[in-house]
Every structure is written in structure tokens, then in C-alpha cells.
Coordinates of N, CA and C in Angstrom, one line a residue:
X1 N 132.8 165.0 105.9 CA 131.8 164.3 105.1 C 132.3 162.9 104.8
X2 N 131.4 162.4 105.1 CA 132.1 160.7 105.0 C 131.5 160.2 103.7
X3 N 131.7 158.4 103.4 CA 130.8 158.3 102.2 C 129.1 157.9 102.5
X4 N 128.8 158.0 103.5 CA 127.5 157.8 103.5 C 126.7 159.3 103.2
X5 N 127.2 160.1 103.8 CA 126.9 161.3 103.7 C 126.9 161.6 102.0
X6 N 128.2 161.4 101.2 CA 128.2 161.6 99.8 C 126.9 160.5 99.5
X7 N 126.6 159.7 99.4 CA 125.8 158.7 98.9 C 124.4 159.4 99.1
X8 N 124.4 160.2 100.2 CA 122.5 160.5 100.9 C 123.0 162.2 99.8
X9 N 123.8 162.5 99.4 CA 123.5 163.5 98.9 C 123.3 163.4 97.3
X10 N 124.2 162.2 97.1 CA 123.6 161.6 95.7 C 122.6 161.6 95.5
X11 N 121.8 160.5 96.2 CA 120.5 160.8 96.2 C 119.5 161.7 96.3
X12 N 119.8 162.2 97.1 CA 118.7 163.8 97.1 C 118.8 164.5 95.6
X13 N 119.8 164.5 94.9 CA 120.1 165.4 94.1 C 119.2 164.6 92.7
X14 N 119.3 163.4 92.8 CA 118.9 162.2 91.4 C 117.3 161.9 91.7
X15 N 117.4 161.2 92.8 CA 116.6 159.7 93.0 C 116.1 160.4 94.9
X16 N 115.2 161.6 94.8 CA 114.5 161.9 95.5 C 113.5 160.4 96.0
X17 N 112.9 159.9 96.5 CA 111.7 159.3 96.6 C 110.7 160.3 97.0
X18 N 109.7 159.5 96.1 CA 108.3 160.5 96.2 C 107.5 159.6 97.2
X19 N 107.5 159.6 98.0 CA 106.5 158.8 99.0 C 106.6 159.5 100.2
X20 N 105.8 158.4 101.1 CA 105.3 159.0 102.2 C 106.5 159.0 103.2
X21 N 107.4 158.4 103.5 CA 108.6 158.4 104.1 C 109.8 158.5 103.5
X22 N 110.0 159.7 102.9 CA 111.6 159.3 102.0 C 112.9 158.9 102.4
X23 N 113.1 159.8 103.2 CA 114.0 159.5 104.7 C 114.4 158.1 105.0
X24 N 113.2 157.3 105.0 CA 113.3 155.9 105.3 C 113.8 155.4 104.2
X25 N 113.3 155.4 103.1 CA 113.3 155.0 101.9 C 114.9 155.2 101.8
X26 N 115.6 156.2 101.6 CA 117.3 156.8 101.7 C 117.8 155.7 102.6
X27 N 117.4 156.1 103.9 CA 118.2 154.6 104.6 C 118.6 153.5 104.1
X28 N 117.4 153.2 103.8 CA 117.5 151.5 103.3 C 118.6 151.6 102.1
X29 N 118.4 152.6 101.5 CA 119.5 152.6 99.9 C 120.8 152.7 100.7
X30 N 121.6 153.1 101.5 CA 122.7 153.2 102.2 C 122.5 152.8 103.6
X31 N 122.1 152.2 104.0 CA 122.4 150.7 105.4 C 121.7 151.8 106.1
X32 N 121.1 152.6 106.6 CA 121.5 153.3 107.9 C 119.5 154.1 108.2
X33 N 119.4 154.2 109.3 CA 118.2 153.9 110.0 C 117.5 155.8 109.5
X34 N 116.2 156.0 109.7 CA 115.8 157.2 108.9 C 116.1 158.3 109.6
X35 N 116.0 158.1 111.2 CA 116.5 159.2 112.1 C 117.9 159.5 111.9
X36 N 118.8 158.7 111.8 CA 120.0 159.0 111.1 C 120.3 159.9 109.5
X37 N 119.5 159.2 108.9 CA 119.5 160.3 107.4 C 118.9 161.5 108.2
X38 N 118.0 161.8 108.8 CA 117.6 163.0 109.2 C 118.4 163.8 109.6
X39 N 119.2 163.3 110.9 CA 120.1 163.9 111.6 C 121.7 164.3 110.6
X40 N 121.4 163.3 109.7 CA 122.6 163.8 108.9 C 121.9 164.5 107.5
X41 N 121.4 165.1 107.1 CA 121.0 165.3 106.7 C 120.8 167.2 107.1
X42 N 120.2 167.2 108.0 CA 120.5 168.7 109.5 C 122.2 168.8 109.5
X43 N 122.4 168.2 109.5 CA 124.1 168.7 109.8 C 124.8 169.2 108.5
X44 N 124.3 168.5 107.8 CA 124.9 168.9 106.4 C 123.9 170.2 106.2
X45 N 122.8 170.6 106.6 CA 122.2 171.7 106.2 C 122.6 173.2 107.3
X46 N 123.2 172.5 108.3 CA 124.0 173.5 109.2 C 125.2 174.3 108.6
X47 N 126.4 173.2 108.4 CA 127.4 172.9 107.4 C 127.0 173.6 106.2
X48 N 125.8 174.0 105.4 CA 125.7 175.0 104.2 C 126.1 174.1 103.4
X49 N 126.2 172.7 103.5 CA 126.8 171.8 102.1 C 125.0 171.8 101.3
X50 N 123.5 171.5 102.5 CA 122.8 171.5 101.6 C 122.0 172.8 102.1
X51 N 122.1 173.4 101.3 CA 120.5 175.4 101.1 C 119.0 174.8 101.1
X52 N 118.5 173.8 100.5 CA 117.6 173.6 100.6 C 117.1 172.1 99.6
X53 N 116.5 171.5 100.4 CA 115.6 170.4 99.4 C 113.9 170.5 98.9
X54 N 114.2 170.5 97.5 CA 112.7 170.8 97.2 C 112.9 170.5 96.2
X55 N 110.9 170.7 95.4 CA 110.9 170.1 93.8 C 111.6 171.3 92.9
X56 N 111.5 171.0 91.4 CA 111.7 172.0 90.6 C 110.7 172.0 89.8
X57 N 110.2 172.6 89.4 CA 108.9 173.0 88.6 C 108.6 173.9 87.5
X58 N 108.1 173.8 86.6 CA 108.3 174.9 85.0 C 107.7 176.0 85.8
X59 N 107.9 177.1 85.8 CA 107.8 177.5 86.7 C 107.3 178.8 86.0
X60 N 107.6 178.9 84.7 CA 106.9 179.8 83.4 C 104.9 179.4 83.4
X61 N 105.0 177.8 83.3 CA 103.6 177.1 83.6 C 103.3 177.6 84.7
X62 N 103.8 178.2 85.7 CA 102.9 178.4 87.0 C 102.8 180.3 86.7
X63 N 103.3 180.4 86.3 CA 103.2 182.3 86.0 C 104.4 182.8 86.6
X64 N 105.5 182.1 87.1 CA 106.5 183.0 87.9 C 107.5 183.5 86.8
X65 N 108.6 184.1 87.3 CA 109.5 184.6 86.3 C 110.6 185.0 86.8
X66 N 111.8 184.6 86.2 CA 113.1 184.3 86.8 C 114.5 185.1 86.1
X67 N 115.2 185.1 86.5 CA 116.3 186.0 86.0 C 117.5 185.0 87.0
X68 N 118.8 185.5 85.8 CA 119.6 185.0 86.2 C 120.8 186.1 86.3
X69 N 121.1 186.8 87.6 CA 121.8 188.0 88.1 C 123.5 187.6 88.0
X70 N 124.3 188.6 87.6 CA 125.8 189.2 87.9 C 126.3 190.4 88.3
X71 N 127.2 189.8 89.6 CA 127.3 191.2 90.1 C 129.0 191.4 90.4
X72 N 129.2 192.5 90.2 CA 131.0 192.7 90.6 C 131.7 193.4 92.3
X73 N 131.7 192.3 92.7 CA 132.0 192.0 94.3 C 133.1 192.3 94.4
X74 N 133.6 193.2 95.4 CA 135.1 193.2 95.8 C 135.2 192.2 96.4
X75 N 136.4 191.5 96.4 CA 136.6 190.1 97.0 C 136.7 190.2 98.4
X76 N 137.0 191.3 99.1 CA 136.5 191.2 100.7 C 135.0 191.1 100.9
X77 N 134.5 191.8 99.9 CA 132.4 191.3 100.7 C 132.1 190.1 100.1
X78 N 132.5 189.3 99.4 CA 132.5 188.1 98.8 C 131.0 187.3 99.7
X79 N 131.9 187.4 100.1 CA 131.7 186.3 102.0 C 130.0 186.8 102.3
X80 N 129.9 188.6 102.5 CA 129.0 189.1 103.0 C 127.9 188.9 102.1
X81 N 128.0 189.7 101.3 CA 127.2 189.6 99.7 C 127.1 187.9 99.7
X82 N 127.4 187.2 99.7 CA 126.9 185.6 99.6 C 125.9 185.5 100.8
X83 N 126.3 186.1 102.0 CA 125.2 186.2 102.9 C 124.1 186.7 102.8
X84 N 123.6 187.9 102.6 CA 122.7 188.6 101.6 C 121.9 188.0 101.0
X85 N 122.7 187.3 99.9 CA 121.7 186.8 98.5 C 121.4 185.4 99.4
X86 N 121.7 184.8 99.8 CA 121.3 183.4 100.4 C 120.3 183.5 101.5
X87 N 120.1 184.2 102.7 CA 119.1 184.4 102.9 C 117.5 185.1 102.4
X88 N 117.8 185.5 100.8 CA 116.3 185.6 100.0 C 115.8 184.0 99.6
X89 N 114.5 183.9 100.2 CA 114.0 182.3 99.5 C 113.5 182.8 98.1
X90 N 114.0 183.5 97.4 CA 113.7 183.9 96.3 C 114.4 183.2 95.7
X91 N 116.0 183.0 95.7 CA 117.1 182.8 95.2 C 117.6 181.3 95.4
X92 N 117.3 180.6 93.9 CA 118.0 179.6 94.1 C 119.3 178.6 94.0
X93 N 120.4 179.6 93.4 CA 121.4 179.5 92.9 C 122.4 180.5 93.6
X94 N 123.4 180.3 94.2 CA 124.4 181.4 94.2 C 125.6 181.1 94.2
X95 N 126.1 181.6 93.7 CA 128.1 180.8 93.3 C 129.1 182.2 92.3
X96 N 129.9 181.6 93.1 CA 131.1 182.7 92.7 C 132.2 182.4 91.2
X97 N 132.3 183.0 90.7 CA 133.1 182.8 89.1 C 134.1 183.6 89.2
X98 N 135.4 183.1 88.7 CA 136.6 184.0 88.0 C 136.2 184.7 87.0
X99 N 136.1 186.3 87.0 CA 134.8 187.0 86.4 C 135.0 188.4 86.9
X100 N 135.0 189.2 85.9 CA 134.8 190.5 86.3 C 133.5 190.4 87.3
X101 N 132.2 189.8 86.7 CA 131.3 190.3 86.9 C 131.4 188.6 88.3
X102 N 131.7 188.7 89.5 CA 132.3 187.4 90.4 C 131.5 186.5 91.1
X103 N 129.9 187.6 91.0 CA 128.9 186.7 92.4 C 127.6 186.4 91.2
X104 N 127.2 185.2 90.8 CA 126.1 185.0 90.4 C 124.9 184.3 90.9
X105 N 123.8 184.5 90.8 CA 122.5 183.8 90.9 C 121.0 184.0 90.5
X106 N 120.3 183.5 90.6 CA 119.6 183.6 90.3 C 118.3 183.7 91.3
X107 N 117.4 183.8 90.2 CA 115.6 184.2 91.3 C 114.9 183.8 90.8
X108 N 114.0 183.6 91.5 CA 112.1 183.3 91.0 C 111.5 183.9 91.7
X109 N 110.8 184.8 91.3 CA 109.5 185.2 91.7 C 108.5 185.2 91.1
X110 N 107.0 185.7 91.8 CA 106.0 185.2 91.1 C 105.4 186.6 90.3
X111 N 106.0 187.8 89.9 CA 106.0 188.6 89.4 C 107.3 189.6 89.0
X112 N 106.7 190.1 87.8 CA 108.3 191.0 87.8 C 108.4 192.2 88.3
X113 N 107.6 192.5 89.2 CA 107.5 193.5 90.3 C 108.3 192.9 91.5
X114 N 107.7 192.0 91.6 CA 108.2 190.8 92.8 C 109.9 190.2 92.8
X115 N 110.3 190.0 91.3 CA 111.7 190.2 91.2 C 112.2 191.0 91.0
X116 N 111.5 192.1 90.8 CA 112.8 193.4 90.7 C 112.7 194.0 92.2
X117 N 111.9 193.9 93.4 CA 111.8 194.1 94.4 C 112.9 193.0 94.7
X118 N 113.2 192.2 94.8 CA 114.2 191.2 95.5 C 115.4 192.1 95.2
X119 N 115.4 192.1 93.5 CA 116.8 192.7 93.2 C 117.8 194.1 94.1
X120 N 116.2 194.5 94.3 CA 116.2 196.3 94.4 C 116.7 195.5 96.3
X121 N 116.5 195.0 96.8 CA 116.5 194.5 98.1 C 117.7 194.3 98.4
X122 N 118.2 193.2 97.3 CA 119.5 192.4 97.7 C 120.7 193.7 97.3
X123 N 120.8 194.7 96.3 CA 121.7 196.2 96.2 C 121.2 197.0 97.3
X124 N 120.1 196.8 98.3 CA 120.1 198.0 99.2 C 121.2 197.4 100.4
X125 N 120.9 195.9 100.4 CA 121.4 195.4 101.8 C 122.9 194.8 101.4
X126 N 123.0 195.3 100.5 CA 124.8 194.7 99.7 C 125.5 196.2 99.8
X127 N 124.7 197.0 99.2 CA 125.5 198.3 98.6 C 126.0 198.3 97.6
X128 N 125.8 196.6 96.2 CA 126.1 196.3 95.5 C 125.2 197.2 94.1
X129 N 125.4 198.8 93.6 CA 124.5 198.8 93.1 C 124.4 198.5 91.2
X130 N 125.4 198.0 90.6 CA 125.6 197.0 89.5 C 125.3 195.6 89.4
X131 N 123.8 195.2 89.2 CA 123.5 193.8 89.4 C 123.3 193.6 88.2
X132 N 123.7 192.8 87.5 CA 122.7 192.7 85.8 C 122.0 191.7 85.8
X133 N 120.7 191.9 85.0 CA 119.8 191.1 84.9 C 119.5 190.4 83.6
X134 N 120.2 189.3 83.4 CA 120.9 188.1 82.4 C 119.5 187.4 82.2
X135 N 118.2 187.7 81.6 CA 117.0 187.3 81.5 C 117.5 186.4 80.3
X136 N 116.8 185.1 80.4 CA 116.9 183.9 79.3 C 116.3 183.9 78.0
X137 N 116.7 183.9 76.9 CA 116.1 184.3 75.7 C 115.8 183.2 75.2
X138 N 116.3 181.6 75.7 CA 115.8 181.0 75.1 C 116.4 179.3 76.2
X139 N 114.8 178.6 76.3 CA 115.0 177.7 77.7 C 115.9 176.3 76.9
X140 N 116.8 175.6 78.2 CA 117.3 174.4 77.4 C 117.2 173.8 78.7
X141 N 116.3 172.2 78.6 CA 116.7 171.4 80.4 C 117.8 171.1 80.1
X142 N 118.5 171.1 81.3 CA 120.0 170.7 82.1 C 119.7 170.1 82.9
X143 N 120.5 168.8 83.8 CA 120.1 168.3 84.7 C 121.4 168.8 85.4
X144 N 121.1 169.5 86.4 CA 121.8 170.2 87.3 C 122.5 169.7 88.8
X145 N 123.0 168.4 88.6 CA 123.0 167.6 90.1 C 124.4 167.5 89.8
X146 N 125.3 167.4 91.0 CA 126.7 167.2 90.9 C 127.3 165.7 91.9
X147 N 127.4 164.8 91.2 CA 128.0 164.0 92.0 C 128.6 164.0 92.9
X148 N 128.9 163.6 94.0 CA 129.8 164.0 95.3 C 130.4 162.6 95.4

């Protein structure tokens, strides 16, 4: 990853553009032509540096409902179980902690039938069957972007 690449991921994470070509718009903020942010952009999404680009949305206002899971992974399925939870588009968070409890993430679905079906999903195709469900008691915004 070079620094253009850090700089185009800066951006995606802050200073999205909302218009009709954002791509383009990215270029021009770091020298470089929009088929190029695209192309780098795919590579970095190959590479698993980026899971996905999209909005974020109150998402309580839309009726969905979210949980934030921990689970205790033996450190050899680490790897696997990260496979698993990453392929649900349910889940938009996943990351590992020094932690009893070692694999966390979270979900949104648009019911709580609909999230405990994901849950019930991700312990059938893990074998993980200790997942806890760390439901929010009380919301605080964070701005959640990490400098690169």
C-alpha cells in the first residue's frame, strides 16, 4: 500500500463525495485519473484492506435492529470463523480482541427474527455455539474512521 492508496482510503472513510462521480472527484484530491481510484480501489477490496463502501444510517429510524456479538474462538479457527462472519452482509464489523471472549461483531438486521436467524446461522456454520448477544442499552455517535 503506497501513499496514494492511504490518502484514497482516507477519504472514503471522512470525505466520501456525494455526487454523481465520486471516483473522479477522489482523483482529483490525490493527482490520479478515476479509472485508477477504481482499479485501486478493487485491489484494495481483493486485499480485504476494504469489506465494503457504503452509507451509515440510524438505522433504529428505519426499524432495523442490531446487536453487537462475542465469541470464544480457539485460535486455530480464528482465521475460519472470521471467514464465516464476513461473508454475512448482515455484519458490519468484525475484529479480533485479547479476550477470553476473542472474535467480535456485529449485525443489522431488519428484524429480530432476522438477527437471531443470522446468529443461529453464523454458530451452525462455525460450530461456535457460545455467541453473546451485547445488545446496546444506551446509543453514543462515535466517529468510527481510522487514519491510515
Amino acid at each position: 500500500m503506497d501513499e496514494i492508496d492511504k490518502k484514497i482510503l482516507n477519504l472514503l472513510q471522512t470525505d466520501f463525495p456525494v455526487e454523481e462521480e465520486p471516483f473522479r472527484r477522489i482523483g482529483e484530491q490525490v493527482g490520479i485519473s478515476e479509472d485508477e481510484v477504481l482499479q485501486r480501489v478493487q485491489t484494495l477490496k481483493d486485499e480485504k484492506i476494504i469489506r465494503r463502501i457504503g452509507a451509515v444510517f440510524d438505522l433504529r429510524r428505519l426499524g432495523y435492529v442490531s446487536t453487537l456479538c462475542a465469541a470464544r474462538v480457539p485460535e486455530k479457527d480464528i482465521d475460519a470463523v472470521a471467514r464465516v462472519v464476513n461473508d454475512c452482509p448482515e455484519v458490519t464489523h468484525n475484529y479480533v480482541r485479547s479476550h477470553e471472549y476473542n472474535v467480535w461483531f456485529t449485525v443489522i438486521a431488519p428484524s429480530e427474527e432476522a438477527l437471531q436467524e443470522t446468529i443461529d446461522r453464523i454458530k451452525a456454520k462455525t460450530g461456535i455455539d457460545e455467541i453473546l448477544d451485547l445488545r446496546a442499552t444506551k446509543t453514543f455517535k462515535i466517529n468510527a474512521s481510522f487514519e491510515v
